[in-house]
Each structure stands twice: as structure tokens, then as C-alpha cells.
Tab-separated table of C-alpha atoms and ligand atoms in Angstrom:
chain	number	residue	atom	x	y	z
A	1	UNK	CA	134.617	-14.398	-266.134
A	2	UNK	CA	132.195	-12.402	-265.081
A	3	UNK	CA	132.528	-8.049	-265.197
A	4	UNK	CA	130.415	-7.742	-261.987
A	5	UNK	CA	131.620	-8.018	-258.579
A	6	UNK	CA	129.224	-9.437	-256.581
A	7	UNK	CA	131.277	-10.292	-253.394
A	8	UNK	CA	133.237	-12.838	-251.387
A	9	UNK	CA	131.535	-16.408	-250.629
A	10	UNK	CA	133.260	-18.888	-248.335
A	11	UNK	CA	132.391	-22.325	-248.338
A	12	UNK	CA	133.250	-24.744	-245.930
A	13	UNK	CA	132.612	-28.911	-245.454
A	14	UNK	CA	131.672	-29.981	-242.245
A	15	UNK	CA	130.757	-33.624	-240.128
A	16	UNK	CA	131.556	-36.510	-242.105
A	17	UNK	CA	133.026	-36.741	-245.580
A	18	UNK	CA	131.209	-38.751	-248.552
A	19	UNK	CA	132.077	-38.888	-252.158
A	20	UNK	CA	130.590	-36.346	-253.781
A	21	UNK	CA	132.188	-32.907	-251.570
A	22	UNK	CA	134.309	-31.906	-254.013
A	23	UNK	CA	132.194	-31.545	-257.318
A	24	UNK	CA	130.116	-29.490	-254.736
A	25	UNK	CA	133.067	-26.713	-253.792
A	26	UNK	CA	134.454	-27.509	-257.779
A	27	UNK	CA	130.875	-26.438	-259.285
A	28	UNK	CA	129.999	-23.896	-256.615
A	29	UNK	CA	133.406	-21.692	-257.558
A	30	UNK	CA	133.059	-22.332	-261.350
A	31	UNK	CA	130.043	-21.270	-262.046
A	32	UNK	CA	130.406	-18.458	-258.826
A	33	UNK	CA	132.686	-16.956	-260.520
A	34	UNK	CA	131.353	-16.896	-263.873
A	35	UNK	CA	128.889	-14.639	-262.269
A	36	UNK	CA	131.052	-12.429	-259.989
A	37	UNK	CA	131.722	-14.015	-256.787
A	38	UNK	CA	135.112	-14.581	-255.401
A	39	UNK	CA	135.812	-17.585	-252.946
A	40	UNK	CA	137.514	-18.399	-249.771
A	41	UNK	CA	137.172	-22.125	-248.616
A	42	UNK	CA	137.992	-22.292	-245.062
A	43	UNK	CA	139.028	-25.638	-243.402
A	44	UNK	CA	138.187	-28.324	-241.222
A	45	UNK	CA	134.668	-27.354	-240.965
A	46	UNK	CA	133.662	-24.385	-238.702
A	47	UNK	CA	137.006	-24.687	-236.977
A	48	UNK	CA	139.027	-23.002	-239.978
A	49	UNK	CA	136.054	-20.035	-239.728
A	50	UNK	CA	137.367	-19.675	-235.755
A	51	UNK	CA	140.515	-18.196	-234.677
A	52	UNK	CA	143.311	-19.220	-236.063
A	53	UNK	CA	141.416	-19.276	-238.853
A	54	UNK	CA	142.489	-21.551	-241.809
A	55	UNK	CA	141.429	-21.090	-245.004
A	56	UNK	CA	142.880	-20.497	-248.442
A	57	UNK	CA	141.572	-18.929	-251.981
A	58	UNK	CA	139.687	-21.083	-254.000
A	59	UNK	CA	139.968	-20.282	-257.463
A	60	UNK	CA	140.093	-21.954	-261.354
A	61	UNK	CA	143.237	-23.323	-260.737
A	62	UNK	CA	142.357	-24.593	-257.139
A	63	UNK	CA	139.070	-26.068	-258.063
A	64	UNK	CA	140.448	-28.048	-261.502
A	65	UNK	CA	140.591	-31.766	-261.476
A	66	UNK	CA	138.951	-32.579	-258.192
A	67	UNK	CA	135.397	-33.218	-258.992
A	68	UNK	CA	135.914	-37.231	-259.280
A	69	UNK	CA	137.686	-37.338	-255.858
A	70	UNK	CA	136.307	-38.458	-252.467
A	71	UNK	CA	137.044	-36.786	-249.092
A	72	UNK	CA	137.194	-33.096	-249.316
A	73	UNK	CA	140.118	-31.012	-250.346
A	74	UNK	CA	138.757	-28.306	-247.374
A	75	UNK	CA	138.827	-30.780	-244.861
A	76	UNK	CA	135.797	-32.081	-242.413
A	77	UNK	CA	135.475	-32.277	-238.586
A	78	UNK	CA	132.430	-33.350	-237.024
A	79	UNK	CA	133.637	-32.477	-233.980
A	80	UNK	CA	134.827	-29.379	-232.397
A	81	UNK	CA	133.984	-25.744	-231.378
A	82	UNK	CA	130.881	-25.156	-233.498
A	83	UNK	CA	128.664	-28.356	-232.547
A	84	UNK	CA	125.331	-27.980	-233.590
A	85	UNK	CA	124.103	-31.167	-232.185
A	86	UNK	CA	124.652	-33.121	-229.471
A	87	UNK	CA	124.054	-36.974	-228.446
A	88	UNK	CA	121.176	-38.366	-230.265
A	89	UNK	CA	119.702	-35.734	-232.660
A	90	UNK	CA	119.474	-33.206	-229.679
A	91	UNK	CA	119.984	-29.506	-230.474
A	92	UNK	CA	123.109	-27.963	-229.068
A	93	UNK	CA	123.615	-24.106	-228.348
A	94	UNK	CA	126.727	-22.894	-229.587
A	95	UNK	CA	127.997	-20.180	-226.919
A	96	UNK	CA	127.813	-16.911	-228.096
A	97	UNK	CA	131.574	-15.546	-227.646
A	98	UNK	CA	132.270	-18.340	-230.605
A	99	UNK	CA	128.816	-17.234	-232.663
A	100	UNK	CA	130.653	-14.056	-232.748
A	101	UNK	CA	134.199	-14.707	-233.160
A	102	UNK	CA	132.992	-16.659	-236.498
A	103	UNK	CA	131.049	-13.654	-237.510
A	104	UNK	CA	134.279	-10.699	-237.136
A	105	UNK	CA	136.351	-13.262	-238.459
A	106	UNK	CA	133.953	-13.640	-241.894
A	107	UNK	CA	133.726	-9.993	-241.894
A	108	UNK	CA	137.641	-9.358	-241.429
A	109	UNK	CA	138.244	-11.438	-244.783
A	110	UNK	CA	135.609	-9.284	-246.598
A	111	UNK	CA	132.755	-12.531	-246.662
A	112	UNK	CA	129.587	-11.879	-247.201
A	113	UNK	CA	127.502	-15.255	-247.335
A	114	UNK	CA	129.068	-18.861	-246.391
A	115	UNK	CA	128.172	-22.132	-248.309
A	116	UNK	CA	127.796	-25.072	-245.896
A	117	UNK	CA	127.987	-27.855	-247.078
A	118	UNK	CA	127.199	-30.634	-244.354
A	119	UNK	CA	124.483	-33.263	-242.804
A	120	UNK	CA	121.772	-32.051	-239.823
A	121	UNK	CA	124.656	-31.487	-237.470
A	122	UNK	CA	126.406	-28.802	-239.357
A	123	UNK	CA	123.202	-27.452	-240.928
A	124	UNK	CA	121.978	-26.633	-237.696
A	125	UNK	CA	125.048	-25.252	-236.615
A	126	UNK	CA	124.799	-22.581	-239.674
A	127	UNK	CA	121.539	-21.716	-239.347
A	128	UNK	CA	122.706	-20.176	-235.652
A	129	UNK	CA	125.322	-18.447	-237.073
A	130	UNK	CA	122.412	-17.394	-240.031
A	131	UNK	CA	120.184	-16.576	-236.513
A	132	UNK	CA	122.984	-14.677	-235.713
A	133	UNK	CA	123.589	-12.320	-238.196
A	134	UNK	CA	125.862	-13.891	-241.160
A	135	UNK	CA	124.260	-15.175	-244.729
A	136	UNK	CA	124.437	-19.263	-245.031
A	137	UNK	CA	123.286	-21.217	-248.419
A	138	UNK	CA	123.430	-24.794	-247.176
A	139	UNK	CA	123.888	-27.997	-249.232
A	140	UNK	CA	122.607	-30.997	-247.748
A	141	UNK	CA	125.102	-33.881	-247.421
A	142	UNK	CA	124.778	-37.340	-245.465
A	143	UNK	CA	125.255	-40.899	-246.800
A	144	UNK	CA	122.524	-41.867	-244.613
A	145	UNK	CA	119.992	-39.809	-247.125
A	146	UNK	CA	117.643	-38.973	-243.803
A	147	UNK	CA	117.134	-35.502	-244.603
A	148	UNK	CA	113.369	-35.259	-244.845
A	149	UNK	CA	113.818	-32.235	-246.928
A	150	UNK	CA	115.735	-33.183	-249.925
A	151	UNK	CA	114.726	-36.314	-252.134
A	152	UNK	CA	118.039	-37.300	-251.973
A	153	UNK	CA	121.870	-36.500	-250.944
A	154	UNK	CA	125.303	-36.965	-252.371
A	155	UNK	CA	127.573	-40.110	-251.398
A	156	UNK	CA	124.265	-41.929	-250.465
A	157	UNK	CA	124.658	-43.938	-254.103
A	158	UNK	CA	128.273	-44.246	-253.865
A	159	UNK	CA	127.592	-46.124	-250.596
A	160	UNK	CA	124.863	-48.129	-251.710
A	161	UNK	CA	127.181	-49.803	-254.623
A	162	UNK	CA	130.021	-50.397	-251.847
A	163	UNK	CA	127.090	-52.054	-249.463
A	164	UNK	CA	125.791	-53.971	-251.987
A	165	UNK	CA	129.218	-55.223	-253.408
A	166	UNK	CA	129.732	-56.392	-249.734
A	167	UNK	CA	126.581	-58.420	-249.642
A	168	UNK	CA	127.897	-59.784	-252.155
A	169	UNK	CA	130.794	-60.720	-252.025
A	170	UNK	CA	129.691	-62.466	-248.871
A	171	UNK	CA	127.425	-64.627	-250.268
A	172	UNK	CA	129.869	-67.027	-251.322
A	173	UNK	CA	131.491	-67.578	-247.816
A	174	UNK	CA	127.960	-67.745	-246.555
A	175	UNK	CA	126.847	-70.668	-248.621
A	176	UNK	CA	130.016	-72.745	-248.817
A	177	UNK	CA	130.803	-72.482	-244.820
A	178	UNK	CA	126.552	-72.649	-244.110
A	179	UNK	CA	127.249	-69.392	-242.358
A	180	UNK	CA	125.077	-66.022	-241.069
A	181	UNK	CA	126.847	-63.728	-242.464
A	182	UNK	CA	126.133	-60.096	-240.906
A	183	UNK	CA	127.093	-57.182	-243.127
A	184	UNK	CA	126.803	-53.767	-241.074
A	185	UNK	CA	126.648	-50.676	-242.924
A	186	UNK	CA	126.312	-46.944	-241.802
A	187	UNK	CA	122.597	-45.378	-240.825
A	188	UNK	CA	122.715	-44.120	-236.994
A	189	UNK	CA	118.949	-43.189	-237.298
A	190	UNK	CA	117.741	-44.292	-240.489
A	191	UNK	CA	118.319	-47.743	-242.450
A	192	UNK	CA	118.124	-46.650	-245.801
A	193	UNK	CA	121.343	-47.997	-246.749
A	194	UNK	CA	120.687	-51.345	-244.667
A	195	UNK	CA	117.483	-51.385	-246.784
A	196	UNK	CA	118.268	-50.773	-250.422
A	197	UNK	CA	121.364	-52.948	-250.040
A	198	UNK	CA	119.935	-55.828	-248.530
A	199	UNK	CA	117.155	-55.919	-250.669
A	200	UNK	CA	119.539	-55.494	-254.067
A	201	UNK	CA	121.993	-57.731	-252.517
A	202	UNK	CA	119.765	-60.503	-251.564
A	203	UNK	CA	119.684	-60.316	-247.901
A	204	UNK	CA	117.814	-63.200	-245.484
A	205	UNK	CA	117.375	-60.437	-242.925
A	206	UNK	CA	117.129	-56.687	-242.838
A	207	UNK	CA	117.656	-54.721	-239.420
A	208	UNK	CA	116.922	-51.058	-239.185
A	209	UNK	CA	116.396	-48.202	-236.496
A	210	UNK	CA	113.062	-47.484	-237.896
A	211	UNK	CA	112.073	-51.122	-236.910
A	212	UNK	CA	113.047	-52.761	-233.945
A	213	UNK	CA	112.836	-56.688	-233.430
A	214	UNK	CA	113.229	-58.872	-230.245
A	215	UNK	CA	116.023	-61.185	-230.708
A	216	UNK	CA	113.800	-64.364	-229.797
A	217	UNK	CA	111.360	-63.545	-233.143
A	218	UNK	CA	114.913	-63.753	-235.423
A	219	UNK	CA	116.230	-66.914	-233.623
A	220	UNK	CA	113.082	-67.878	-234.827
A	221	UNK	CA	112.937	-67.058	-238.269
A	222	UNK	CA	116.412	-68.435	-238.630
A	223	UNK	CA	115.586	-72.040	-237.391
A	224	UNK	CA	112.613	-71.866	-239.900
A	225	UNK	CA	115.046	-70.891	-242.821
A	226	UNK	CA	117.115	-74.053	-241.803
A	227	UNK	CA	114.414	-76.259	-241.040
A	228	UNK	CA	113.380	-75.249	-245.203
A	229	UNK	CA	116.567	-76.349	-246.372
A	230	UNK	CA	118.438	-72.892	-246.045
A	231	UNK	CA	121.411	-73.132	-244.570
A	232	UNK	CA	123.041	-70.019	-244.669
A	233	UNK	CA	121.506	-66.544	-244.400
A	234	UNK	CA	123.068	-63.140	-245.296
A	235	UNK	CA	121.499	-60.143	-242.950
A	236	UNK	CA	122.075	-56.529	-243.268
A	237	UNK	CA	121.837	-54.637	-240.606
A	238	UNK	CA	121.958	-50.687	-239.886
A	239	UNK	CA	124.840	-49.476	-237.179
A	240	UNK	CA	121.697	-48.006	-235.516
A	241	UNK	CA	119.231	-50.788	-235.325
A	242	UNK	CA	117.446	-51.769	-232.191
A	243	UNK	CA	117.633	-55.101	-230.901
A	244	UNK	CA	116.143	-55.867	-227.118
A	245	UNK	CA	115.115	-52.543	-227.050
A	246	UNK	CA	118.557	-50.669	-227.588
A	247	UNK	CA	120.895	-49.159	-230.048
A	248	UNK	CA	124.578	-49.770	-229.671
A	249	UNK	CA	126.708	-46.309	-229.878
A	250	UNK	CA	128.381	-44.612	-227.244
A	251	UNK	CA	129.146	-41.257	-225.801
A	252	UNK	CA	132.773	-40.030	-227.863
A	253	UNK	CA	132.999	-36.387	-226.682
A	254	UNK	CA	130.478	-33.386	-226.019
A	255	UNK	CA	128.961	-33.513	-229.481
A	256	UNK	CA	129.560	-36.815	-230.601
A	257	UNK	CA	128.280	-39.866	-230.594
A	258	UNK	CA	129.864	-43.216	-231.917
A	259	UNK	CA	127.838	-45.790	-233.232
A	260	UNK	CA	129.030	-49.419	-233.779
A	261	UNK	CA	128.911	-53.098	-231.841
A	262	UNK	CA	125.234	-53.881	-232.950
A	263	UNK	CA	126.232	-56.323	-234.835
A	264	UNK	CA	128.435	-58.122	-231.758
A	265	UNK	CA	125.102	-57.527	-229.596
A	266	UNK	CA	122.789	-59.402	-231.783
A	267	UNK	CA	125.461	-62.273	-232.153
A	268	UNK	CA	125.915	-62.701	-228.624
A	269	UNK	CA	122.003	-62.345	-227.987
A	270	UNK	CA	121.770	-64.984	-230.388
A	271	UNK	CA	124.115	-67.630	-229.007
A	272	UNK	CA	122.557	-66.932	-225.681
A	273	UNK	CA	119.357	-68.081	-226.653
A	274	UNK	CA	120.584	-70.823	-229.227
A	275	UNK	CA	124.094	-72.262	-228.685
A	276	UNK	CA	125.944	-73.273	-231.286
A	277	UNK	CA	122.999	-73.711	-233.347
A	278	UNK	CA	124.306	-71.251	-235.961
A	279	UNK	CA	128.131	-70.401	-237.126
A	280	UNK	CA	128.210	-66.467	-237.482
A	281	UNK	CA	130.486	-63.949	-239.138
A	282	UNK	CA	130.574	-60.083	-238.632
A	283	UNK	CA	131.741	-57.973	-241.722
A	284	UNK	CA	131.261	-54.142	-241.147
A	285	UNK	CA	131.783	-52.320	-243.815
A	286	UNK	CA	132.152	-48.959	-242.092
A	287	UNK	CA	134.001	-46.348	-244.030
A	288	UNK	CA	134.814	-47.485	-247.132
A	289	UNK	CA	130.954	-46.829	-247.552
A	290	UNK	CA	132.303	-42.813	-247.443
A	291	UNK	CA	135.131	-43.649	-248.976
A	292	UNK	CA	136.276	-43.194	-253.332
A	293	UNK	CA	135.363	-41.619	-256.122
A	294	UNK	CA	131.817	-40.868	-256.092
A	295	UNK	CA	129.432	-42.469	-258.708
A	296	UNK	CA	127.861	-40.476	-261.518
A	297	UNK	CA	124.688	-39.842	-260.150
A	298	UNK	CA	126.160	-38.567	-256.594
A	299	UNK	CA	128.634	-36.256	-259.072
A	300	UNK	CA	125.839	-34.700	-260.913
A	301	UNK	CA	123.480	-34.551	-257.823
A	302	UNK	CA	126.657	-32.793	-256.121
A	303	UNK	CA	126.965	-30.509	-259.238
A	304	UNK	CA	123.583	-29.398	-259.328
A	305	UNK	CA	123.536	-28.902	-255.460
A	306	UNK	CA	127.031	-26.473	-255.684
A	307	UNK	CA	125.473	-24.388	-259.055
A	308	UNK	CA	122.015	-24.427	-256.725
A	309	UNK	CA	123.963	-22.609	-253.661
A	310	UNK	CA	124.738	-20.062	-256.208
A	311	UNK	CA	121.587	-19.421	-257.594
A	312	UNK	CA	120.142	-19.029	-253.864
A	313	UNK	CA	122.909	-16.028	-253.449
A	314	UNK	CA	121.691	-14.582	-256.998
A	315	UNK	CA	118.086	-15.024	-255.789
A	316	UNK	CA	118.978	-13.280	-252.615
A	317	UNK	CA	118.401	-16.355	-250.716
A	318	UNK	CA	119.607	-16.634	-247.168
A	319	UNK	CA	119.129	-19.150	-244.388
A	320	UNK	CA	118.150	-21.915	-246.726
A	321	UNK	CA	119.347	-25.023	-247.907
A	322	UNK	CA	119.402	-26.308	-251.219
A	323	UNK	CA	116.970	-29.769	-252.251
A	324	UNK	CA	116.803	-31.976	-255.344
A	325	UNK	CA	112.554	-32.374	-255.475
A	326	UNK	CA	111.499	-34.438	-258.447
A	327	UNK	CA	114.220	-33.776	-260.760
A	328	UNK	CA	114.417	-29.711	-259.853
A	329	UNK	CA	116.972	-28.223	-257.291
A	330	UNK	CA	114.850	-25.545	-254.835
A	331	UNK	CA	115.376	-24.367	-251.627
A	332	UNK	CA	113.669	-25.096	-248.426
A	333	UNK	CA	114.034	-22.810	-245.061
A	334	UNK	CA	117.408	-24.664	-242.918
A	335	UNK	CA	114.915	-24.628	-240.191
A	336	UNK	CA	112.645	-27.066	-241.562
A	337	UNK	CA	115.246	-28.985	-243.374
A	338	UNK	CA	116.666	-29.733	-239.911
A	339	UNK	CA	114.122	-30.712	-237.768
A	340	UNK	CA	112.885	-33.694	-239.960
A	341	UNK	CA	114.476	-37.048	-240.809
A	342	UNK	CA	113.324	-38.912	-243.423
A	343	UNK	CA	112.973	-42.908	-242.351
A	344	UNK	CA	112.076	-45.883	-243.327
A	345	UNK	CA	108.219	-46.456	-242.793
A	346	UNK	CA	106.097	-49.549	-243.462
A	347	UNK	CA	104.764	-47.591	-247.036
A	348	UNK	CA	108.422	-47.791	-248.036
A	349	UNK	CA	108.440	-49.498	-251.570
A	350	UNK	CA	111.980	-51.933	-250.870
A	351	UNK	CA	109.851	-52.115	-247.206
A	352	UNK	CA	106.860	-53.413	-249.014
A	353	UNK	CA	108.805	-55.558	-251.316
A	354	UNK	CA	111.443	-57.047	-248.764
A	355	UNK	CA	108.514	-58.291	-246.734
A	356	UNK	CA	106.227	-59.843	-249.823
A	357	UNK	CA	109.939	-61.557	-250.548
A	358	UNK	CA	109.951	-63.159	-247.302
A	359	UNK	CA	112.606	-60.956	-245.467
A	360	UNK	CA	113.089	-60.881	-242.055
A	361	UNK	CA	112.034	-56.895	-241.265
A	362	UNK	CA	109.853	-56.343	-238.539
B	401	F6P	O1	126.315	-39.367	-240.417
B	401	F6P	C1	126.948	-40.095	-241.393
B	401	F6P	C2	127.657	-41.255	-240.818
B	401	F6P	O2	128.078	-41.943	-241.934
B	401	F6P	C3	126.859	-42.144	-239.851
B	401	F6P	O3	126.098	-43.114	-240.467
B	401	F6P	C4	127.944	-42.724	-238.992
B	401	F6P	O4	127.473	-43.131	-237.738
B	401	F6P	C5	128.901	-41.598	-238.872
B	401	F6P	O5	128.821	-40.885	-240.090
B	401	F6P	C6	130.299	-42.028	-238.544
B	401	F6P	O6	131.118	-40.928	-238.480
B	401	F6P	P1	132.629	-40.901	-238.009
B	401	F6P	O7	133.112	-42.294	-237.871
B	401	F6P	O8	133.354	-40.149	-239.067
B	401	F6P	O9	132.626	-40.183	-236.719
């Protein structure tokens, strides 16, 4: 323990939980307070910042034992008071009565700089409340890995091993029933999990956001596969992915939006055009994908990310978030690691290689 006080750091969780959270909060307060920072974790997101606030002392004893759990022992919201984006990717101003009830509220407790741990939502909900006046280290977290800014986030590799034991594990039903078998995984704007899944778990067919396809040109490509002697296909397909020109998601409250059905969509586009010509299954393996222990690389990516935040608040950092780049953890401005997603594009290697395999990926 550290002689020098160096002040009080809350940290918070916020949208969607993925494995990986808690070695975050676990590393930030160990090594935090090796160097002279106290901690506050407030819950549920932004909401336990706003009045009544909720939140609790993290300390040794709070933070022991919880780096190899999933979920988050702060608790997560991605919906509420402090929306930072709303519908599809658009930016969403968060009124200022709330900007400032958050801000009196940090101050009351004695905080000086908040650790935010969350995906572009959250992130661009801090950085107004950083626009505003308070101190924000961000960590970047999204099992959909579309941050543009960070090589990589936590819970994306947990989620790839629970895709690709799905795929799978589906094989088997596939062949002996001469089925399509449609595994849907999370990615609302991005496939990347869609893509290195299928492609490790020997997918027929690989359906992203990043590339739409007409329903006609599949139809197509699965006749051929039968015509060859295939008779059952496996296709993995992103929650996002545009078929006839649309995604599948609807409107769940003022800054939320709920993907899902595009899997139902493309099966009933499908039997339109050719009935009964294929027998098809829908597994959607939805959030067991955020769900568990996290892997060891998402553990030590989250470990490096939580001892990063601190390191930004040594450096006298503020208003940044903190990115693994070839191997090193830096930081990059919140406001450029929010305005670009990283997608799939046609230079993709498991892009490249899906389509020299023969995959369906338009
Ligand atoms: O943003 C991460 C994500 O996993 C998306 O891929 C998915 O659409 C969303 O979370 C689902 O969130 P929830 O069901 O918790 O609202």
C-alpha cells in the first residue's frame, strides 16, 4: 500500500456485460491502490452515479476472487438516464440537469476521475460528462470487437469459443437430418464474430452487416451445394446482417435498439422462393456468447486494460480511453475512439480466406 494519497476514483460498468468486467474493476483497484488511489464502484452503470446514487467501496477485500467471473459484480444497464446513443449508432444528447446531477453527486463523495468501462454507447456517454467538466479514463469493452480504436476488446474471445462450439456442435444434426443449420451469433453492426466462427467452425455460408446479399444469389448457391453432393450446409450469420436490403432489430425504448429475427427473415425468404426444397433449423446462440468465465486471453487483455486506466490517471490523462495496439496498451482521445467502427472489409484475412474456401460471403 501505497504512502501517497492520490485521490478517489470511481469506476463504473455500463451497456452490456461480457466476460472479462471483473478482472478490469479487480486489476484497476489493486494496482490503484498500490499507488494511492481509493475506489468507489458505483452501480448499474451511470444510473448508480445519479440520484439515489448506488455505489459501494471497492477495496482488497471487495475486489479478491472475482477476476475469473463473468457479468459484473457493479452491475450493467444499457439503458436508462445517461444514454449516449440512440437507435442505430446515432449520437444522443444527454440533458444537462442529469450532466450535472452526475457531476455534484461525484464531487459530494470526494471523486475525482471515473473509470468507464463500457462499448461506444457508454463511451460516448462519458466523454459528455468529460465535455462537461468531470475526469473519465475509459476502457473499451464490446464482444462485437468494432471499436476501430483498439486492436481488440475483452469477452470478444470468450464469445468466439462459445460461437464456434455451437457450429459445432451443429454439425452433426446438420449432416445426419441433411439440414441448413443457421447458427446466429451477436454483431449488430459488425460480423466479426459471424466471421471468425464460421470460418473456424466450418461454415457453408457466412452473413454479415458489412456485406449484404439478395436472398435469390443464396437460394442459389445452396441448390449448387446440393446439386455437388452436399446435402447439408451450416451458415453463420450476424444478428445484424442484411438480407433484401434490411436488418432485423427493432425500436425497445428511447436508447435502445433490439436486434434479433434475421435469421427467421432469411428462412422465410428462402421458402418463399424455394418450397420445401431445403429442411432448416434456427439455433441462436444469443447470450451465452456474454455469458461465463472469460478465457485467458480476454482475462489478461482485461488486466492490462484496468492497470492501463491507472496509468492514464498517473500520466494525467483525461478524456481518453485505453487501447491494446500491437501488443502495448496506449491511449487514444474518447472522441476518436467513438466515432469509428472497425468492420469487416473485403482485405479482411478470414474474408479473403472464407471466399478462396468457397464460402458463401458476398
Ligand atoms: O453490443 C453488444 C451486444 O452483444 C450486441 O451484439 C447485441 O445486439 C447486444 O449486445 C444485445 O444486448 P442486450 O440483449 O443485453 O440488450
Amino acid at each position: 500500500m501505497s504512502e501517497t494519497k492520490r485521490g478517489r476514483v470511481g469506476i463504473l460498468t455500463a451497456g452490456g456485460d461480457c466476460s472479462g468486467l471483473n478482472a478490469v474493476i479487480a486489476s484497476a483497484v489493486k494496482y490503484g491502490m498500490s499507488v494511492g488511489y481509493d475506489f468507489i464502484g458505483f452501480e448499474k452503470g451511470f444510473e448508480g452515479v445519479l440520484s439515489p446514487m448506488m455505489y459501494r467501496t471497492l477495496d482488497a477485500r471487495a475486489v479478491r476472487g472475482i477476476s475469473h467471473l463473468g457479468g459484473t459484480v457493479l452491475y450493467s444497464t444499457n439503458r436508462g438516464r445517461f444514454g449516449g446513443k440512440k437507435g442505430v449508432g446515432d449520437g444522443n444528447q444527454i440533458p444537462t440537469d442529469i450532466l450535472e446531477m452526475a457531476k455534484n453527486n461525484l464531487q459530494e463523495l470526494g471523486v475525482e476521475s471515473l473509470i468507464v468501462i463500457g462499448g461506444d454507447g457508454s463511451l460516448s456517454a462519458a466523454l459528455q460528462l468529460a465535455e462537461y467538466g468531470f475526469r473519465v479514463i475509459g476502457v473499451p469493452k464490446t464482444i462485437d470487437n468494432d471499436l476501430a480504436a483498439t486492436d481488440q476488446t475483452f469477452g470478444f474471445s470468450t464469445a468466439l469459443g462459445v460461437a464456434v462450439d455451437a457450429m459445432d456442435r451443429v454439425h452433426t444434426t446438420a449432416s445426419s437430418h441433411h439440414r441448413v443449420l443457421f447458427v446466429e451469433v451477436m454483431g449488430r453492426h459488425t460480423g466479426w464474430i459471424a466471421l471468425k466462427a464460421g470460418l473456424a467452425g466450418g461454415a457453408d455460408a457466412i452473413l454479415v452487416p458489412e456485406f449484404p446479399f439478395e436472398v435469390e444469389d443464396f437460394v442459389e448457391f445452396l441448390r449448387e451445394r446440393k446439386e455437388s453432393g452436399s446435402n447439408s450446409a451450416i451458415v453463420s450469420v450476424a444478428e445484424g446482417a442484411i438480407v433484401a436490403g434490411k436488418k432485423s432489430y427493432e425500436i425497445a425504448g428511447s436508447s435502445e435498439v433490439k436486434f434479433g429475427g434475421v435469421t427467421t427473415r432469411i428462412m422465410q425468404l428462402v421458402e418463399a422462393i424455394a418450397p420445401g426444397e431445403f429442411e432448416m433449423r434456427a439455433t441462436v446462440v444469443g447470450h451465452m456468447q456474454r455469458g461465463g468465465s472469460p478465457n485467458a486471453r480476454d482475462r489478461n487483455l482485461a488486466r492490462a486494460y484496468g492497470v492501463g486506466a491507472i496509468d492514464a490517471l498517473l500520466n494525467g490523462e483525461d478524456r481518453v480511453m485505453v487501447s491494446l495496439r500491437d501488443q502495448k496498451i496506449r491511449t487514444v482521445p474518447i472522441r476518436d475512439a467513438v466515432s469509428t467502427l472497425k468492420a469487416v472489409r473485403s482485405d479482411t484475412l478470414e474474408y479473403q480466406v472464407a471466399r478462396k474456401l468457397g464460402v458463401f460471403i458476398h
